[in-house]
mmCIF file of N, CA, C and O in Angstrom:
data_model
loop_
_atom_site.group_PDB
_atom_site.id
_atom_site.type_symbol
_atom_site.label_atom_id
_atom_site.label_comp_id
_atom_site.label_asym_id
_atom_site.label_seq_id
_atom_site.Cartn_x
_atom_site.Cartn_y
_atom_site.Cartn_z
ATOM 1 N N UNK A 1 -6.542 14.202 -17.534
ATOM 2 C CA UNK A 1 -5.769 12.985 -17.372
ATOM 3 C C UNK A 1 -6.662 11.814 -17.775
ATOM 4 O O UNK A 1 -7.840 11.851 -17.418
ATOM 5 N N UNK A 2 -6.247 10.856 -18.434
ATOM 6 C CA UNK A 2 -6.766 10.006 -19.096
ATOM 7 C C UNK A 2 -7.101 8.753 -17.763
ATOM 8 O O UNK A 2 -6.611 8.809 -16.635
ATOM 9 N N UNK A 3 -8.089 7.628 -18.289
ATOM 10 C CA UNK A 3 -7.886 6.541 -17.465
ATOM 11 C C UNK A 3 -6.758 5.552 -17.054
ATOM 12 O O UNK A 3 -6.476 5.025 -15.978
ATOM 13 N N UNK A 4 -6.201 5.488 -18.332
ATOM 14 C CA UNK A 4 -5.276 4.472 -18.369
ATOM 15 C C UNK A 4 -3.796 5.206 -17.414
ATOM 16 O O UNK A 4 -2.928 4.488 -16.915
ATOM 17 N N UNK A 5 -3.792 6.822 -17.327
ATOM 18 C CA UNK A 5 -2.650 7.443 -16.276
ATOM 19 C C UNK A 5 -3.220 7.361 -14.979
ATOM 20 O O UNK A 5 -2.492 7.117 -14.017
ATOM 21 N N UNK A 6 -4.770 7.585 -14.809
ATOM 22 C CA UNK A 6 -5.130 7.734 -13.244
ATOM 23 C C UNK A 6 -4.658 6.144 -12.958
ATOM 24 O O UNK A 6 -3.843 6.012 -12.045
ATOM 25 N N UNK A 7 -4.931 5.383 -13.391
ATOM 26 C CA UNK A 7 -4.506 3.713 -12.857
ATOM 27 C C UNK A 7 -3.179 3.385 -12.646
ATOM 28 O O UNK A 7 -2.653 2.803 -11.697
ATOM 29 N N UNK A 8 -2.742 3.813 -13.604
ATOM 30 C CA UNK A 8 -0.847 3.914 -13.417
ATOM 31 C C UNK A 8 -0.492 4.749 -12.017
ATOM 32 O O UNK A 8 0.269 4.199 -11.221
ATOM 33 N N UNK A 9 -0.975 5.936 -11.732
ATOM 34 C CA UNK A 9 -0.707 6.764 -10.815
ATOM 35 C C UNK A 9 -1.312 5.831 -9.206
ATOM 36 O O UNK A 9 -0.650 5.582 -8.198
ATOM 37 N N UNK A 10 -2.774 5.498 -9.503
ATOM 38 C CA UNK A 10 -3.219 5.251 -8.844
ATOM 39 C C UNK A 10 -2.307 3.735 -7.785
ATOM 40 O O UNK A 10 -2.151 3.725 -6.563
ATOM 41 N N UNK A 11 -1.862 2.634 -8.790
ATOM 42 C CA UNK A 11 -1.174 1.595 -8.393
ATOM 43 C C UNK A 11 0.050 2.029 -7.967
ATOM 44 O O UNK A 11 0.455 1.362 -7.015
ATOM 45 N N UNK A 12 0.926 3.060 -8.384
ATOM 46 C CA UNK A 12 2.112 3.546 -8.029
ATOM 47 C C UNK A 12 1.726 4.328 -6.900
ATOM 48 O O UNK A 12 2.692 4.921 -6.419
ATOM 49 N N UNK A 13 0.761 4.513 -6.374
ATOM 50 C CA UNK A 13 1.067 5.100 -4.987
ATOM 51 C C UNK A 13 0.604 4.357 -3.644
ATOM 52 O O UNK A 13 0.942 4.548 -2.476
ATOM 53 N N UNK A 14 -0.443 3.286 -4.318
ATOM 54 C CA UNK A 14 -1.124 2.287 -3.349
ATOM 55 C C UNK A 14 0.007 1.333 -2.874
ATOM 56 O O UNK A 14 0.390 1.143 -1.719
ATOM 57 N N UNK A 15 0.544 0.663 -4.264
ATOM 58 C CA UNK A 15 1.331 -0.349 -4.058
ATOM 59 C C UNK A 15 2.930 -0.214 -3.911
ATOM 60 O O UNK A 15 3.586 -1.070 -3.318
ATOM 61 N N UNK A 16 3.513 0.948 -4.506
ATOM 62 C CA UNK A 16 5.184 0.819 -4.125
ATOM 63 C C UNK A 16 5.123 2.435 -2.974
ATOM 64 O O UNK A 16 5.792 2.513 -1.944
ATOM 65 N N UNK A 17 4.343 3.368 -3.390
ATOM 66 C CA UNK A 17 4.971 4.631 -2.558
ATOM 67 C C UNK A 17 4.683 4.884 -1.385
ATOM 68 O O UNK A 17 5.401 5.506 -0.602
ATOM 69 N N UNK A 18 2.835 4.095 -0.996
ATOM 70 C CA UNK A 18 2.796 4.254 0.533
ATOM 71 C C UNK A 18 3.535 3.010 1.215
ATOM 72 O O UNK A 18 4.184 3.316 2.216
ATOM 73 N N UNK A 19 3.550 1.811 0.891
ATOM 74 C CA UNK A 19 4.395 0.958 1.721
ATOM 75 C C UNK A 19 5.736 1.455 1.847
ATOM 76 O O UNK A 19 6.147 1.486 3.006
ATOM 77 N N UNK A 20 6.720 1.949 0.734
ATOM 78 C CA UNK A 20 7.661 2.342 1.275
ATOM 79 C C UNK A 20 7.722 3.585 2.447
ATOM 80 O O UNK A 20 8.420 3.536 3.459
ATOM 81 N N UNK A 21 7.193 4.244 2.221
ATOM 82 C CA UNK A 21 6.770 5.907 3.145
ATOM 83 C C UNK A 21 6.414 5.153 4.696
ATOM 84 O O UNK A 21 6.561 5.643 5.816
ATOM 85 N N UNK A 22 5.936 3.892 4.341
ATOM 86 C CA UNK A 22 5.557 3.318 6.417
ATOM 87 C C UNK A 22 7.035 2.353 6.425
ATOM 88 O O UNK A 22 7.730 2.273 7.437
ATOM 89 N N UNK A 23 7.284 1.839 5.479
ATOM 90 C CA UNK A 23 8.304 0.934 6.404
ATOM 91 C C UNK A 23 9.784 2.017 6.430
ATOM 92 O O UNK A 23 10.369 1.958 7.512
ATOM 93 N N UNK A 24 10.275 2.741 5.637
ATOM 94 C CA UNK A 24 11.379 3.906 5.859
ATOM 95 C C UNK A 24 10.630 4.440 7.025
ATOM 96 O O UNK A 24 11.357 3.983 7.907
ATOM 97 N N UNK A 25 9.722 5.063 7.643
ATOM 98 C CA UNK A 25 9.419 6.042 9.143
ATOM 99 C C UNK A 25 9.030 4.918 9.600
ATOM 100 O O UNK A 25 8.308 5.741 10.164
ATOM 101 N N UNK A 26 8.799 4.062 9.889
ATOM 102 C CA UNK A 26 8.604 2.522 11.074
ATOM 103 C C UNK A 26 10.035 2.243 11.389
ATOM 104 O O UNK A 26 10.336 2.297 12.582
ATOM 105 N N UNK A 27 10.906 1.974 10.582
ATOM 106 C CA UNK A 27 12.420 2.230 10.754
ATOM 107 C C UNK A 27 13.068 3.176 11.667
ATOM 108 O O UNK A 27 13.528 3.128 12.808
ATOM 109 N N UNK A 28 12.901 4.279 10.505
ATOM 110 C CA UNK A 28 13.312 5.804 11.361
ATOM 111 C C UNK A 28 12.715 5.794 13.024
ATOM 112 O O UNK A 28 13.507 5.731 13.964
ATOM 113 N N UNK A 29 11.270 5.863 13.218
ATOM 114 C CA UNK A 29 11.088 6.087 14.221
ATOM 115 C C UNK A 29 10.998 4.871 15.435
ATOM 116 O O UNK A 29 11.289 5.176 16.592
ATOM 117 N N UNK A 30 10.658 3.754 15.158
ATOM 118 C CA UNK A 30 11.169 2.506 15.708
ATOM 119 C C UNK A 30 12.785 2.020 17.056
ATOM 120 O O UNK A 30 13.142 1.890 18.227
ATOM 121 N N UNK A 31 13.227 1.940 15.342
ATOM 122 C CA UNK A 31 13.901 1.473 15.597
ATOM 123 C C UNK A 31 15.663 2.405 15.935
ATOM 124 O O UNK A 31 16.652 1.911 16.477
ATOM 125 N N UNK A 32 15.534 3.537 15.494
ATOM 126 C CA UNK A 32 16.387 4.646 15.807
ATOM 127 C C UNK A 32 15.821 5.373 16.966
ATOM 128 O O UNK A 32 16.279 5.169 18.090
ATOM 129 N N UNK A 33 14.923 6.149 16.779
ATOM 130 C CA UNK A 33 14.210 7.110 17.654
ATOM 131 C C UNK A 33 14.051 6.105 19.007
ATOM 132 O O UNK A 33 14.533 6.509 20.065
ATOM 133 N N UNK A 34 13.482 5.006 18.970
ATOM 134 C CA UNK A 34 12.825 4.370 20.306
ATOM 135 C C UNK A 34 13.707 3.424 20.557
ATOM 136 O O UNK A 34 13.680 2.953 21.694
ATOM 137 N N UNK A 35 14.372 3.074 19.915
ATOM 138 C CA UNK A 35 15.969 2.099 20.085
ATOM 139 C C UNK A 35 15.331 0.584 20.530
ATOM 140 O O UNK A 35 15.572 -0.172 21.471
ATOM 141 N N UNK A 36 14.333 0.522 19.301
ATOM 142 C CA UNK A 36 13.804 -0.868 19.745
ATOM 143 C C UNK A 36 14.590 -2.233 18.902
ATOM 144 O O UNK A 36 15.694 -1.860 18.503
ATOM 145 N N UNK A 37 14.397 -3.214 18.657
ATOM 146 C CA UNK A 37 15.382 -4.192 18.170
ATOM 147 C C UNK A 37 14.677 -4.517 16.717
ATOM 148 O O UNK A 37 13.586 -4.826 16.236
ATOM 149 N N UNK A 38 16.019 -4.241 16.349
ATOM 150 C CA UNK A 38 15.625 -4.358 14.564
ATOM 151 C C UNK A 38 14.912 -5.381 14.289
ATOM 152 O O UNK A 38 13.749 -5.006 14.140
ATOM 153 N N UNK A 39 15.022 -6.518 14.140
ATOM 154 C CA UNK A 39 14.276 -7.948 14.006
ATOM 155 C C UNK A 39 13.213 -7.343 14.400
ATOM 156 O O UNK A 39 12.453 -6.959 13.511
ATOM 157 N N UNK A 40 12.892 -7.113 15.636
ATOM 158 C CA UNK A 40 11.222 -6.609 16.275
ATOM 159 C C UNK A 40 10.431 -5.520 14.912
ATOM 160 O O UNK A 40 9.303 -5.596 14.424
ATOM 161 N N UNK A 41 11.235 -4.842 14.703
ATOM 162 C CA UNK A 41 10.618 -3.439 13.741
ATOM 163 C C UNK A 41 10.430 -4.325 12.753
ATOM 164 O O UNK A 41 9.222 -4.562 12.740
ATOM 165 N N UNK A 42 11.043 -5.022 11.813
ATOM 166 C CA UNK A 42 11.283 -5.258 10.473
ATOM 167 C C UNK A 42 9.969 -6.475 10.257
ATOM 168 O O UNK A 42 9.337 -6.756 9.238
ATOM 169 N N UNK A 43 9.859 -7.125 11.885
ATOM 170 C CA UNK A 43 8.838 -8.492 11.623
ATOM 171 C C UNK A 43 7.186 -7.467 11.963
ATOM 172 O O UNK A 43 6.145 -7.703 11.350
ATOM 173 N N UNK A 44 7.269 -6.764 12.654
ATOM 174 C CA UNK A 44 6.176 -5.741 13.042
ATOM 175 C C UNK A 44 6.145 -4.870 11.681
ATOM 176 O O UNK A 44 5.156 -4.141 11.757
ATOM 177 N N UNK A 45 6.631 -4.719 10.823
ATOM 178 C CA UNK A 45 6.610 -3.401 9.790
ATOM 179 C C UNK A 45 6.253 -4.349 8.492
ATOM 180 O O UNK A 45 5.469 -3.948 7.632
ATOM 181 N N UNK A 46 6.971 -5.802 8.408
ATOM 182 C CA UNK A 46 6.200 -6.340 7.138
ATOM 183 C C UNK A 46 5.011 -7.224 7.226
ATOM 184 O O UNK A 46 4.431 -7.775 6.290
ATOM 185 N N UNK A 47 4.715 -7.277 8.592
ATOM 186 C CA UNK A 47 3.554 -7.761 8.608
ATOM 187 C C UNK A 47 2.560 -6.692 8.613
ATOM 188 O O UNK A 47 1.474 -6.998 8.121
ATOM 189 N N UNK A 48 2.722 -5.215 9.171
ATOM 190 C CA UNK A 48 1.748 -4.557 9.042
ATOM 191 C C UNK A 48 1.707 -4.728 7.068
ATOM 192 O O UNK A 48 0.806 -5.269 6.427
ATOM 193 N N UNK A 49 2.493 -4.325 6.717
ATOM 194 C CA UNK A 49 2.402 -4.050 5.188
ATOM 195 C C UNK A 49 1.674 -5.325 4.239
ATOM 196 O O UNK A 49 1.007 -5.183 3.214
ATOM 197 N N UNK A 50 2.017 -6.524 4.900
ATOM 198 C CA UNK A 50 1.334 -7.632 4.424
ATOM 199 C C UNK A 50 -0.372 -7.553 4.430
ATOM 200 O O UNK A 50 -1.133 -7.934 3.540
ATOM 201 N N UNK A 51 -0.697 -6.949 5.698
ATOM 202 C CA UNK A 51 -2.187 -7.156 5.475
ATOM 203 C C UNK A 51 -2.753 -6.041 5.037
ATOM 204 O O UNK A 51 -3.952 -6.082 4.761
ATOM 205 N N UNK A 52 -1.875 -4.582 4.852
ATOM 206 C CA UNK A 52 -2.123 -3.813 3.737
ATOM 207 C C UNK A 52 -2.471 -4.116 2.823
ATOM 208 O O UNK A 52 -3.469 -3.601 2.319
ATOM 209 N N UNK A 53 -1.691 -5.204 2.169
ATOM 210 C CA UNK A 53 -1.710 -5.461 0.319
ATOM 211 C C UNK A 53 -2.157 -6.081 0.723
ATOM 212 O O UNK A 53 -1.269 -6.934 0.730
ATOM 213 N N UNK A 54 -3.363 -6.760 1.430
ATOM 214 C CA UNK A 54 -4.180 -7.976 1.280
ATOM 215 C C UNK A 54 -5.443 -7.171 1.105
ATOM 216 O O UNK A 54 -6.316 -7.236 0.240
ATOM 217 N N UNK A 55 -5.314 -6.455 2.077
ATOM 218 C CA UNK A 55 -7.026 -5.166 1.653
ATOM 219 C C UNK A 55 -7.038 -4.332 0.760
ATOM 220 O O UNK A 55 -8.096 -4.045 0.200
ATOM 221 N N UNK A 56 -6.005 -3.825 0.469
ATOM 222 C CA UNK A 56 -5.812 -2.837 -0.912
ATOM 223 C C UNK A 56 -6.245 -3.621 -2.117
ATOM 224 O O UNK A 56 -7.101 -3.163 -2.874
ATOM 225 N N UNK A 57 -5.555 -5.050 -2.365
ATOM 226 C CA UNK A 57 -5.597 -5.740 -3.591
ATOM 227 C C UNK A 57 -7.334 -6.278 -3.773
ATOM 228 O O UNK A 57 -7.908 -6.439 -4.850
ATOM 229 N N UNK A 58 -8.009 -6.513 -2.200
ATOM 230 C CA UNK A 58 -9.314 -6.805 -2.209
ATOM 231 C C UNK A 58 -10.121 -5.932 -2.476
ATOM 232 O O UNK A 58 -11.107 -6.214 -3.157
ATOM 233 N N UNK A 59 -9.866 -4.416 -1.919
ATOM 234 C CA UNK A 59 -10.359 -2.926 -2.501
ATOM 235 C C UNK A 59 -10.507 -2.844 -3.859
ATOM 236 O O UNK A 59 -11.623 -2.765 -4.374
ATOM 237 N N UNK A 60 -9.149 -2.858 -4.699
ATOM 238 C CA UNK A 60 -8.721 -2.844 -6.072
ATOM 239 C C UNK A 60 -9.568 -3.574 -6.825
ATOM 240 O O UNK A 60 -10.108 -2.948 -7.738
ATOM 241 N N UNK A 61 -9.941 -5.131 -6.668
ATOM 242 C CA UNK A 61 -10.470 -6.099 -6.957
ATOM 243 C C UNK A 61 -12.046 -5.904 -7.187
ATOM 244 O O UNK A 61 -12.725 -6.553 -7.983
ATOM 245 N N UNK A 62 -12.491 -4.892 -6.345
ATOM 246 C CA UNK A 62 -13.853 -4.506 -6.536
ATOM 247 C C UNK A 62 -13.932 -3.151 -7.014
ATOM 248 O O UNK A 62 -14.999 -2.555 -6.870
ATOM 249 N N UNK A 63 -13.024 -2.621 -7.525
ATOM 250 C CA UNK A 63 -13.390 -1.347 -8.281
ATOM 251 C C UNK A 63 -13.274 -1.753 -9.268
ATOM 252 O O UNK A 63 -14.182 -1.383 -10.013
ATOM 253 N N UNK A 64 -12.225 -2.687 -9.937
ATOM 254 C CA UNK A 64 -11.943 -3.107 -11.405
ATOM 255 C C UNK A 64 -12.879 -3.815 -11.402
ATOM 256 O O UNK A 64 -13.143 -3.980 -12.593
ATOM 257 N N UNK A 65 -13.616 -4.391 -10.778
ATOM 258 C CA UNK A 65 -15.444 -5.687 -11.515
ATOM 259 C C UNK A 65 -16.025 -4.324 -11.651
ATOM 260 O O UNK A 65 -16.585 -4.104 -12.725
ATOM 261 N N UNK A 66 -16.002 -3.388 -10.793
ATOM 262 C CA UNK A 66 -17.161 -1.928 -10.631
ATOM 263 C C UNK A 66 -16.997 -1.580 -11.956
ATOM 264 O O UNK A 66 -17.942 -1.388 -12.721
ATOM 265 N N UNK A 67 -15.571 -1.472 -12.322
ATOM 266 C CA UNK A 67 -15.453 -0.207 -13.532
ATOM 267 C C UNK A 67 -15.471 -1.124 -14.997
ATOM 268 O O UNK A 67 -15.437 -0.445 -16.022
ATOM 269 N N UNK A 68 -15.530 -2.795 -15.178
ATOM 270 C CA UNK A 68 -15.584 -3.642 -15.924
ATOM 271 C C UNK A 68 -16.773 -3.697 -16.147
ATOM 272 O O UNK A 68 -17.229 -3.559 -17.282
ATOM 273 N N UNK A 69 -17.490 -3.908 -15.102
ATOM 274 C CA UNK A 69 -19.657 -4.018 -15.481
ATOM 275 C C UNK A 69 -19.445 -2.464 -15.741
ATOM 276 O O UNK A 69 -18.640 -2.528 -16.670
ATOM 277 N N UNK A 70 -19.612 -1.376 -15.559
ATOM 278 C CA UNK A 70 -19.727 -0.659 -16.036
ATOM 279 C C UNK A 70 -19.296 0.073 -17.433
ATOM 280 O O UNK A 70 -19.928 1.020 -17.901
ATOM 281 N N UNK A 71 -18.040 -0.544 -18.081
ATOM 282 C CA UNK A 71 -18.035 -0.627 -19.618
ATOM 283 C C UNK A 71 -18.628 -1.458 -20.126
ATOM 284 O O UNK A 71 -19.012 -1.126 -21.248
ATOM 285 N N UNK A 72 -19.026 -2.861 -19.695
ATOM 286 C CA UNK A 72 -20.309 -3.731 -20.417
ATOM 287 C C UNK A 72 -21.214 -3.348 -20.753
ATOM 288 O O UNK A 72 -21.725 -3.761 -21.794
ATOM 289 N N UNK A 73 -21.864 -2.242 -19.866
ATOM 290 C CA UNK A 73 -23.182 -1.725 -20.067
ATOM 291 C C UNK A 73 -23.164 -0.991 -20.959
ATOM 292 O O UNK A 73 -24.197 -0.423 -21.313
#
């Protein structure tokens, strides 16, 4: 597998497939299973996901300088 697919793969699972996979079962189990109040789940489920993509994108951010100095060289 080439670079340019591991990155494609890699962003498609960081950024659309695990956030969806927590907020569909934060739902499911939340707010069905524990019969808690939707508003409550939905403000608790996008804020967890918010500071997800704030560390992921800061993660991301230092592998792409990592893997950028390292084609310079």
């Amino acid at each position: 597998m080439d670079s340019s697919k591991k990155i494609k793969l890699y962003f498609t699972g960081y950024y659309v497939v695990f956030p969806i996979i927590f907020i569909v079962s934060s739902f499911l189990w939340r707010a069905i299973i524990l019969n808690k109040e939707v508003s409550m789940v939905a403000t608790d489920a996008l804020s967890i996901i918010g500071i997800y993509y704030l560390v992921i994108s800061i993660i991301s951010t230092f592998v792409y300088i990592k893997n950028i100095k390292s084609l310079i060289s």
